[in-house]
Short mmCIF file of C-alpha atoms and ligand atoms in Angstrom, two decimals:
data_model
loop_
_atom_site.label_atom_id
_atom_site.label_comp_id
_atom_site.label_asym_id
_atom_site.label_seq_id
_atom_site.Cartn_x
_atom_site.Cartn_y
_atom_site.Cartn_z
CA MET A 15 134.70 -136.12 39.03
CA SER A 16 133.81 -139.76 39.45
CA LYS A 17 137.03 -140.55 41.35
CA ASP A 18 140.31 -139.22 42.70
CA TYR A 19 142.79 -138.69 39.86
CA LYS A 20 145.53 -137.04 41.95
CA GLN A 21 148.07 -139.81 41.37
CA MET A 22 147.52 -139.70 37.60
CA TRP A 23 147.91 -135.91 37.54
CA SER A 24 150.99 -136.10 39.71
CA ASP A 25 152.53 -138.70 37.35
CA LEU A 26 151.84 -136.25 34.51
CA GLU A 27 153.68 -133.51 36.44
CA ILE A 28 150.60 -131.37 36.89
CA ASN A 29 150.78 -128.54 39.43
CA LEU A 30 148.19 -130.07 41.77
CA GLU A 31 147.38 -127.02 43.86
CA ALA A 32 146.89 -124.67 40.92
CA HIS A 33 145.02 -127.42 39.08
CA ASP A 34 142.49 -127.79 41.92
CA GLY A 35 141.88 -124.04 41.67
CA LEU A 36 141.40 -124.26 37.89
CA LEU A 37 138.89 -127.12 38.18
CA GLY A 38 136.99 -125.18 40.84
CA VAL A 39 136.71 -122.11 38.60
CA LEU A 40 135.70 -124.25 35.61
CA SER A 41 133.05 -126.06 37.61
CA ASP A 42 131.57 -122.78 38.92
CA ALA A 43 131.54 -121.23 35.45
CA TYR A 44 129.88 -124.32 34.01
CA THR A 45 127.22 -124.37 36.71
CA ASN A 46 126.45 -120.67 36.22
CA ILE A 47 126.51 -120.60 32.44
CA TYR A 48 125.39 -124.07 31.37
CA LEU A 49 123.42 -125.76 34.11
CA SER A 50 121.31 -122.66 34.71
CA GLN A 51 119.88 -122.83 31.17
CA LYS A 52 116.22 -123.78 30.88
CA ASN A 53 114.72 -126.40 28.62
CA ARG A 54 117.96 -128.16 27.74
CA PRO A 55 117.79 -131.35 25.68
CA GLU A 56 118.28 -134.58 27.64
CA GLY A 57 121.09 -135.47 25.24
CA MET A 58 123.25 -132.69 26.71
CA LYS A 59 123.70 -134.81 29.86
CA TYR A 60 126.45 -136.73 28.10
CA PHE A 61 128.30 -133.50 27.30
CA ASP A 62 127.84 -132.27 30.88
CA PHE A 63 129.46 -135.52 31.99
CA VAL A 64 132.34 -135.08 29.52
CA ILE A 65 133.03 -131.62 30.91
CA SER A 66 132.90 -132.85 34.50
CA GLU A 67 135.55 -135.43 33.52
CA VAL A 68 137.53 -133.21 31.17
CA HIS A 69 140.76 -133.73 33.10
CA GLY A 70 139.67 -137.05 34.61
CA LEU A 71 138.18 -139.95 32.71
CA ARG A 72 139.25 -138.77 29.25
CA ILE A 73 142.86 -138.37 30.42
CA GLU A 74 142.66 -141.82 31.99
CA GLU A 75 141.51 -143.22 28.63
CA ILE A 76 144.37 -141.47 26.86
CA VAL A 77 146.92 -142.74 29.37
CA GLU A 78 145.53 -146.23 28.84
CA ALA A 79 145.72 -145.86 25.03
CA LYS A 80 149.35 -144.78 25.45
CA LYS A 81 150.09 -147.88 27.51
CA GLN A 82 148.73 -149.97 24.64
CA GLY A 83 151.28 -148.36 22.35
CA ARG A 84 149.01 -145.83 20.64
CA LYS A 85 150.55 -142.43 19.93
CA ILE A 86 148.90 -139.26 21.26
CA ILE A 87 149.01 -136.40 18.78
CA GLY A 88 148.13 -132.87 19.91
CA THR A 89 147.00 -130.29 17.36
CA PHE A 90 146.22 -126.58 17.29
CA CYS A 91 144.52 -126.17 13.96
CA VAL A 92 141.72 -127.77 11.93
CA TYR A 93 144.17 -128.00 9.03
CA VAL A 94 145.91 -130.97 10.67
CA PRO A 95 144.28 -134.08 9.13
CA GLU A 96 142.74 -136.26 11.80
CA GLU A 97 142.30 -139.06 9.24
CA LEU A 98 146.06 -139.59 9.07
CA ILE A 99 146.41 -139.75 12.84
CA LEU A 100 143.63 -142.34 13.09
CA ALA A 101 145.13 -144.30 10.18
CA VAL A 102 148.17 -145.07 12.36
CA ASP A 103 145.86 -145.86 15.27
CA GLY A 104 146.79 -142.60 16.99
CA VAL A 105 144.65 -140.45 19.31
CA CYS A 106 144.05 -136.92 18.00
CA ILE A 107 143.55 -134.18 20.60
CA GLY A 108 142.81 -130.51 19.89
CA LEU A 109 144.95 -128.51 22.30
CA CYS A 110 143.80 -124.92 21.84
CA ALA A 111 143.05 -123.32 25.16
CA GLY A 112 140.25 -120.88 25.87
CA ALA A 113 140.98 -119.68 29.41
CA ASP A 114 143.00 -116.90 30.95
CA VAL A 115 145.57 -119.22 32.53
CA GLY A 116 149.30 -118.71 33.03
CA THR A 117 149.12 -115.36 31.23
CA ASP A 118 151.79 -113.68 33.40
CA GLU A 119 154.15 -116.57 32.77
CA ALA A 120 153.41 -116.57 29.03
CA GLU A 121 154.04 -112.83 28.82
CA LYS A 122 157.63 -113.42 29.94
CA TYR A 123 158.14 -115.09 26.56
CA ILE A 124 155.74 -113.41 24.18
CA PRO A 125 154.50 -109.81 23.83
CA ARG A 126 151.44 -108.68 25.74
CA ASN A 127 149.73 -107.88 22.46
CA THR A 128 149.63 -111.54 21.42
CA CYS A 129 146.21 -113.16 21.02
CA ALA A 130 144.71 -114.82 24.11
CA LEU A 131 144.61 -118.24 22.45
CA ILE A 132 148.39 -118.31 21.96
CA LYS A 133 149.00 -116.94 25.45
CA ALA A 134 146.71 -119.62 26.83
CA PHE A 135 148.34 -122.63 25.15
CA MET A 136 151.69 -121.41 26.35
CA GLY A 137 150.32 -120.40 29.76
CA PHE A 138 148.69 -123.80 30.36
CA LYS A 139 152.02 -125.50 29.71
CA LEU A 140 154.08 -123.07 31.78
CA ALA A 141 151.64 -123.27 34.70
CA GLY A 142 151.63 -127.10 34.54
CA LEU A 143 147.87 -127.24 34.05
CA CYS A 144 147.21 -129.18 30.86
CA PRO A 145 147.24 -132.97 31.18
CA TYR A 146 146.60 -133.27 27.42
CA VAL A 147 149.90 -131.58 26.57
CA GLN A 148 151.63 -133.79 29.13
CA THR A 149 150.39 -137.01 27.50
CA ALA A 150 151.23 -135.99 23.91
CA ASP A 151 153.92 -137.87 21.98
CA LEU A 152 153.90 -135.28 19.23
CA ILE A 153 152.43 -131.79 19.04
CA VAL A 154 151.66 -130.47 15.60
CA GLY A 155 152.03 -126.77 14.91
CA GLU A 156 151.40 -125.08 11.61
CA THR A 157 152.40 -122.00 9.65
CA THR A 158 149.14 -120.09 9.82
CA CYS A 159 149.19 -116.72 11.61
CA ASP A 160 152.51 -115.04 12.52
CA GLY A 161 151.75 -115.26 16.24
CA LYS A 162 151.37 -119.04 16.25
CA LYS A 163 154.24 -119.61 13.85
CA LYS A 164 156.73 -117.76 16.04
CA ALA A 165 155.27 -118.91 19.38
CA TYR A 166 155.79 -122.54 18.31
CA GLU A 167 159.54 -121.94 18.17
CA LEU A 168 159.52 -121.09 21.88
CA PHE A 169 156.90 -123.71 22.69
CA ASP A 170 159.11 -126.43 21.19
CA GLU A 171 161.70 -125.77 23.90
CA MET A 172 159.00 -125.96 26.58
CA ILE A 173 157.79 -129.36 25.35
CA LYS A 174 161.32 -130.70 24.91
CA GLY A 175 161.44 -130.94 21.14
CA LYS A 176 158.12 -132.74 20.62
CA LEU A 177 156.89 -130.16 18.12
CA TYR A 178 156.34 -130.90 14.44
CA VAL A 179 155.34 -128.04 12.13
CA MET A 180 153.23 -128.44 8.99
CA GLU A 181 153.67 -125.79 6.37
CA ILE A 182 150.26 -124.46 5.40
CA PRO A 183 150.28 -122.29 2.29
CA ASN A 184 148.82 -118.78 2.48
CA LYS A 185 147.21 -118.96 -0.95
CA LYS A 186 145.25 -121.59 -2.88
CA GLY A 187 146.85 -121.56 -6.34
CA GLN A 188 148.34 -124.57 -8.16
CA ASP A 189 151.81 -124.18 -6.58
CA ASP A 190 150.25 -123.89 -3.14
CA LYS A 191 148.23 -127.04 -3.74
CA ALA A 192 151.41 -128.91 -4.70
CA LEU A 193 153.16 -127.65 -1.56
CA TRP A 194 150.22 -128.70 0.59
CA LEU A 195 150.05 -132.20 -0.90
CA ASN A 196 153.76 -132.53 -0.19
CA GLU A 197 153.13 -131.51 3.43
CA ILE A 198 150.40 -134.13 3.77
CA GLN A 199 152.81 -136.77 2.44
CA ARG A 200 155.56 -135.58 4.79
CA PHE A 201 153.17 -135.68 7.78
CA SER A 202 151.96 -139.18 6.93
CA ALA A 203 155.60 -140.35 6.78
CA LYS A 204 156.24 -138.72 10.18
CA LEU A 205 153.23 -140.47 11.69
CA GLU A 206 154.35 -143.81 10.26
CA GLU A 207 157.80 -143.23 11.73
CA ILE A 208 156.70 -142.38 15.27
CA SER A 209 153.97 -145.03 15.43
CA GLY A 210 155.91 -147.77 13.65
CA LYS A 211 152.71 -148.47 11.67
CA LYS A 212 152.18 -148.36 7.93
CA ILE A 213 149.25 -146.42 6.46
CA THR A 214 147.41 -148.83 4.17
CA PRO A 215 144.47 -147.99 1.85
CA GLU A 216 142.20 -149.98 4.20
CA LYS A 217 143.37 -148.15 7.34
CA LEU A 218 143.04 -144.79 5.62
CA LYS A 219 139.56 -145.63 4.39
CA GLU A 220 138.43 -146.73 7.81
CA ALA A 221 139.84 -143.53 9.35
CA SER A 222 138.23 -141.35 6.66
CA THR A 223 134.85 -142.90 7.36
CA VAL A 224 135.20 -142.30 11.11
CA VAL A 225 136.08 -138.62 10.60
CA ASN A 226 133.46 -138.07 7.90
CA ASN A 227 130.80 -139.61 10.14
CA LYS A 228 131.77 -137.18 12.89
CA ARG A 229 131.45 -134.29 10.42
CA LYS A 230 128.07 -135.58 9.20
CA ALA A 231 126.75 -135.68 12.78
CA LEU A 232 127.92 -132.10 13.35
CA GLN A 233 126.37 -131.05 10.03
CA ARG A 234 123.11 -132.59 11.18
CA LEU A 235 123.26 -130.61 14.41
CA ALA A 236 124.00 -127.42 12.47
CA SER A 237 121.07 -127.92 10.13
CA LEU A 238 118.63 -128.58 13.00
CA ARG A 239 119.49 -125.12 14.34
CA SER A 240 117.88 -123.64 11.22
CA ALA A 241 114.47 -124.34 12.74
CA ASP A 242 112.57 -121.47 14.33
CA PRO A 243 112.58 -121.79 17.29
CA SER A 244 116.00 -123.42 17.44
CA PRO A 245 115.76 -126.73 19.34
CA ILE A 246 119.09 -126.14 21.10
CA SER A 247 120.85 -123.12 22.56
CA GLY A 248 123.96 -121.70 20.95
CA LEU A 249 125.80 -122.37 24.20
CA ASP A 250 124.99 -126.08 24.07
CA ALA A 251 125.79 -126.36 20.36
CA LEU A 252 129.11 -124.58 20.97
CA LEU A 253 129.93 -127.05 23.72
CA VAL A 254 129.29 -130.01 21.39
CA ASN A 255 131.62 -128.42 18.83
CA GLN A 256 134.29 -127.89 21.48
CA VAL A 257 134.06 -131.46 22.77
CA ALA A 258 134.52 -132.68 19.16
CA PHE A 259 138.22 -131.90 19.50
CA TYR A 260 139.10 -134.30 22.26
CA ASP A 261 136.44 -136.96 22.73
CA ASP A 262 136.73 -140.44 21.29
CA PRO A 263 135.41 -139.92 17.73
CA LEU A 264 133.16 -143.01 17.54
CA ARG A 265 131.50 -142.39 20.90
CA PHE A 266 131.20 -138.68 20.18
CA THR A 267 129.49 -139.29 16.82
CA ALA A 268 126.99 -141.70 18.39
CA LYS A 269 126.17 -139.18 21.15
CA VAL A 270 125.75 -136.26 18.72
CA ASN A 271 123.41 -138.39 16.59
CA GLU A 272 121.39 -139.33 19.69
CA LEU A 273 121.13 -135.65 20.56
CA CYS A 274 120.05 -134.88 16.99
CA ASP A 275 117.32 -137.57 17.17
CA GLU A 276 115.93 -135.77 20.21
CA LEU A 277 116.22 -132.38 18.52
CA THR A 278 114.40 -133.69 15.44
CA VAL A 279 111.42 -134.60 17.63
CA ARG A 280 111.55 -131.12 19.17
CA VAL A 281 111.59 -129.46 15.76
CA LYS A 282 108.63 -131.55 14.56
CA ALA A 283 106.69 -130.50 17.66
CA GLY A 284 107.66 -126.85 17.11
CA LYS A 285 109.49 -126.84 20.45
CA GLY A 286 112.63 -124.86 21.04
CA VAL A 287 114.86 -123.23 23.60
CA SER A 288 113.32 -119.84 23.02
CA ALA A 289 110.17 -118.34 21.59
CA LYS A 290 109.51 -118.45 17.86
CA GLY A 291 110.67 -115.23 16.22
CA ASN A 292 113.39 -114.64 18.82
CA PRO A 293 116.42 -112.77 17.38
CA ARG A 294 118.74 -115.26 15.67
CA ILE A 295 122.44 -114.50 15.64
CA LEU A 296 125.23 -115.93 13.50
CA ILE A 297 128.69 -115.73 15.06
CA SER A 298 131.64 -115.49 12.70
CA GLY A 299 135.36 -115.21 13.36
CA SER A 300 138.17 -116.56 15.53
CA PRO A 301 137.82 -120.00 17.14
CA MET A 302 136.32 -120.32 20.63
CA ALA A 303 138.32 -123.00 22.39
CA ILE A 304 136.99 -124.59 25.55
CA PRO A 305 136.07 -122.97 28.03
CA ASN A 306 135.58 -119.77 26.04
CA TRP A 307 131.80 -119.30 26.39
CA LYS A 308 131.88 -115.57 26.99
CA ILE A 309 130.12 -114.17 23.91
CA HIS A 310 127.50 -116.92 23.75
CA ALA A 311 126.71 -116.39 27.43
CA ILE A 312 126.21 -112.64 26.97
CA VAL A 313 124.17 -112.93 23.75
CA GLU A 314 121.88 -115.65 25.05
CA GLY A 315 121.75 -114.08 28.50
CA SER A 316 120.41 -110.98 26.72
CA GLY A 317 117.56 -112.97 25.19
CA ALA A 318 118.73 -113.83 21.64
CA THR A 319 119.61 -117.27 20.27
CA ILE A 320 122.86 -118.10 18.53
CA VAL A 321 122.04 -120.32 15.58
CA GLY A 322 125.42 -120.87 13.95
CA GLU A 323 129.18 -120.41 14.24
CA GLU A 324 131.24 -119.67 11.15
CA SER A 325 134.38 -120.62 13.04
CA CYS A 326 136.91 -123.42 13.32
CA VAL A 327 135.03 -124.48 16.44
CA GLY A 328 131.95 -124.73 14.27
CA GLU A 329 131.25 -124.87 10.54
CA ARG A 330 134.84 -124.63 9.28
CA ASN A 331 135.61 -127.85 11.12
CA PHE A 332 132.86 -129.94 9.56
CA ALA A 333 131.41 -128.19 6.49
CA SER A 334 133.16 -130.33 3.88
CA LEU A 335 133.64 -134.09 3.74
CA MET A 336 136.60 -135.98 2.41
CA ASP A 337 136.09 -137.97 -0.80
CA GLU A 338 136.31 -141.58 0.38
CA SER A 339 136.44 -143.08 -3.11
CA PHE A 340 140.14 -143.82 -3.39
CA SER A 341 141.91 -147.09 -3.95
CA SER A 342 145.52 -146.28 -3.05
CA VAL A 343 147.18 -144.37 -0.23
CA ASN A 344 148.49 -141.78 -2.70
CA GLU A 345 145.00 -141.14 -4.03
CA GLY A 346 143.71 -140.90 -0.46
CA LEU A 347 146.40 -138.35 0.43
CA ARG A 348 145.38 -136.27 -2.58
CA ASN A 349 141.75 -136.36 -1.43
CA ILE A 350 142.85 -135.28 2.06
CA ALA A 351 144.86 -132.39 0.60
CA ASP A 352 141.86 -131.28 -1.49
CA ARG A 353 139.43 -131.52 1.41
CA TYR A 354 141.50 -129.51 3.85
CA LEU A 355 142.11 -126.70 1.38
CA THR A 356 138.37 -126.05 1.41
CA ILE A 357 138.74 -124.60 4.95
CA ASN A 358 138.54 -120.85 4.54
CA CYS A 359 140.73 -119.45 7.31
CA ALA A 360 141.59 -115.76 7.45
CA CYS A 361 145.28 -116.70 7.28
CA PHE A 362 144.77 -117.22 3.51
CA THR A 363 144.80 -114.46 0.94
CA PRO A 364 142.57 -113.74 -0.80
CA ASN A 365 139.89 -115.42 1.27
CA ASN A 366 136.68 -114.48 -0.53
CA GLU A 367 135.34 -118.01 -0.16
CA ARG A 368 134.86 -117.31 3.56
CA LEU A 369 132.47 -114.48 2.69
CA ILE A 370 130.49 -116.82 0.47
CA ASP A 371 130.37 -119.33 3.34
CA ILE A 372 129.10 -116.69 5.77
CA GLU A 373 126.39 -115.60 3.36
CA THR A 374 125.31 -119.19 2.75
CA ILE A 375 125.16 -119.98 6.46
CA ALA A 376 123.37 -116.72 7.29
CA LYS A 377 120.71 -117.62 4.74
CA ARG A 378 120.41 -121.22 5.93
CA VAL A 379 120.07 -120.38 9.61
CA LYS A 380 117.87 -117.35 8.89
CA ALA A 381 120.20 -115.04 10.81
CA ASP A 382 118.74 -111.72 11.93
CA GLY A 383 122.21 -110.36 12.64
CA ILE A 384 125.90 -111.22 12.28
CA LEU A 385 128.23 -110.81 15.23
CA HIS A 386 131.87 -110.84 14.17
CA TYR A 387 134.09 -112.09 16.96
CA ALA A 388 137.86 -111.70 16.89
CA ILE A 389 140.16 -112.55 19.73
CA GLN A 390 141.95 -109.32 20.56
CA PHE A 391 145.21 -109.04 18.55
CA CYS A 392 144.08 -111.73 16.09
CA THR A 393 145.01 -109.60 13.09
CA PRO A 394 143.75 -111.89 10.30
CA TYR A 395 140.19 -112.04 11.65
CA MET A 396 140.16 -108.45 12.92
CA ILE A 397 140.98 -107.20 9.42
CA GLU A 398 138.59 -109.53 7.63
CA ALA A 399 135.74 -108.19 9.77
CA THR A 400 135.58 -105.23 7.39
CA LYS A 401 134.64 -107.55 4.53
CA VAL A 402 132.24 -109.58 6.66
CA ARG A 403 130.36 -106.37 7.43
CA LYS A 404 129.59 -106.13 3.71
CA VAL A 405 127.93 -109.55 3.79
CA ALA A 406 125.60 -108.30 6.52
CA GLU A 407 124.93 -105.10 4.57
CA LYS A 408 124.11 -107.15 1.47
CA ARG A 409 121.62 -109.18 3.49
CA LYS A 410 120.33 -106.00 5.14
CA ILE A 411 120.84 -107.33 8.63
CA PRO A 412 122.65 -105.67 11.55
CA PHE A 413 126.36 -106.31 12.09
CA LEU A 414 128.41 -106.05 15.26
CA ARG A 415 132.17 -106.33 15.48
CA ILE A 416 133.67 -107.43 18.78
CA GLU A 417 137.28 -107.83 19.78
CA THR A 418 137.94 -109.25 23.21
CA ASP A 419 140.19 -111.57 25.19
CA TYR A 420 139.44 -114.22 27.80
CA SER A 421 139.25 -111.87 30.78
CA MET A 422 135.91 -110.91 32.32
CA GLU A 423 136.80 -107.25 32.72
CA ASP A 424 134.84 -106.04 29.69
CA MET A 425 131.69 -108.09 30.38
CA GLY A 426 129.61 -105.04 31.29
CA GLN A 427 130.72 -103.06 28.27
CA LEU A 428 130.15 -106.00 25.93
CA LYS A 429 126.68 -106.60 27.36
CA THR A 430 125.74 -102.98 26.67
CA ARG A 431 126.97 -103.16 23.08
CA ILE A 432 125.30 -106.54 22.46
CA GLU A 433 121.99 -105.37 23.90
CA ALA A 434 122.07 -102.31 21.63
CA PHE A 435 122.81 -104.63 18.68
CA LEU A 436 119.88 -106.88 19.57
CA GLU A 437 117.58 -103.89 19.74
CA MET A 438 118.36 -103.28 16.07
CA MET A 439 116.92 -106.67 15.11
CA GLY A 440 113.69 -106.42 13.27
CA LYS A 441 114.80 -103.24 11.53
CA GLY A 442 116.63 -105.32 8.94
CA VAL A 443 114.74 -106.82 6.02
CA ARG A 444 115.58 -110.42 5.15
CA VAL A 445 116.22 -111.13 1.47
S1 LIG B 27 142.27 -122.79 10.27
S2 LIG B 27 141.44 -120.03 12.44
S3 LIG B 27 142.37 -123.22 13.72
S4 LIG B 27 144.77 -121.09 12.11
S5 LIG B 27 143.06 -116.55 17.10
S6 LIG B 27 146.19 -118.14 16.93
S7 LIG B 27 144.56 -117.04 13.92
S8 LIG B 27 145.97 -114.73 16.16
S9 LIG B 27 143.45 -120.10 15.55
FE1 LIG B 27 143.07 -121.05 13.56
FE2 LIG B 27 143.71 -123.06 11.94
FE3 LIG B 27 142.92 -120.73 10.91
FE4 LIG B 27 141.21 -122.24 12.13
FE5 LIG B 27 146.35 -116.71 15.23
FE6 LIG B 27 144.01 -115.50 15.39
FE7 LIG B 27 145.22 -116.25 17.59
FE8 LIG B 27 144.22 -118.05 15.86
#
């Protein structure tokens, strides 16, 4: 950290002692997993800095934005339209948590067999360890999986009624589209109410361009990973995708594009993070919120390279752009509704489009194997794994299904299974 933020954390009612412990663990994990990698692009220095200041400088910026009257909106799902938040000059922060924190406390409220992501967002709040939650003026939940939907009811009491829930349909028919458009309109009215600012066509256009540019930069990064050898490790690419949820969008986009410029030079020179022909793995499944680096660390520590993530912390977050050609707010809201319904989350039924996405990505990144990752007890993704297996079979590449939580207890067992999976590479025939 560049300076002492104790007073700021104390003002935000952070549990200082436990927080020091958390930052220590995070810093050790980052040093072991990230800084020990060889041949990292120079452009990753910015992201290293962001992580070192994850509860420092960025929080200071957010506190400052709040002082200037901007509203801080926390979200848990890529279905919540960032464009609308920016259109009222708000700050959008992704709040999902990827660490085993406050679990005992969380389990006093929710069953043990709840997914680790839900336990973590509740645990971080109960343990007084998340300065992002503390700064939020509004936290947006959504009706996606049953676990989240019901946990939000309890979470609302913990955050003193700051929760707002968007209804996300479970299907994509005409009635569902109408419901979803109505939800977008309701959310935009809520944002106007709490910010005291009107969404104008100009503001919405400006916001759409900012968010689309961020998506384009992430698309560029994703496509550079198609090169063999990949110019960047899966771990580093995952980190960039995680940082996308809470960094300032303009600065983030500029830094991702700078990184991509460097990676383009690497690709032209045939340089990469591993040897040409190294096993290339596509990860598909539940989101990996920061600092969930477990699977990437094991796979890449075992010698393979992760070349794509079909995940909400990955392709599902940036694959489609919003149509910016609108001339009224109503038209813009329709375009937002259309764009967000292209996200193929396992909470929808049927969800065959996700399988098409996985096949397309696997082809583009030249995946030698698909590793399906589900957070333990994440029923939607655990069940869809059966269908994802068929995509791998169709492409005649190995498939591995993993269900795990945030603890480190199963590291040895996972390593053994992943190594056996990697040994199968080369037996598959690419079509
Ligand atoms: S659009 S994936 S961000 S809902 S891991 S809490 S699904 S039990 S996070 Fe998600 Fe939006 Fe869908 Fe994406 Fe439930 Fe599964 Fe836990 Fe999950």
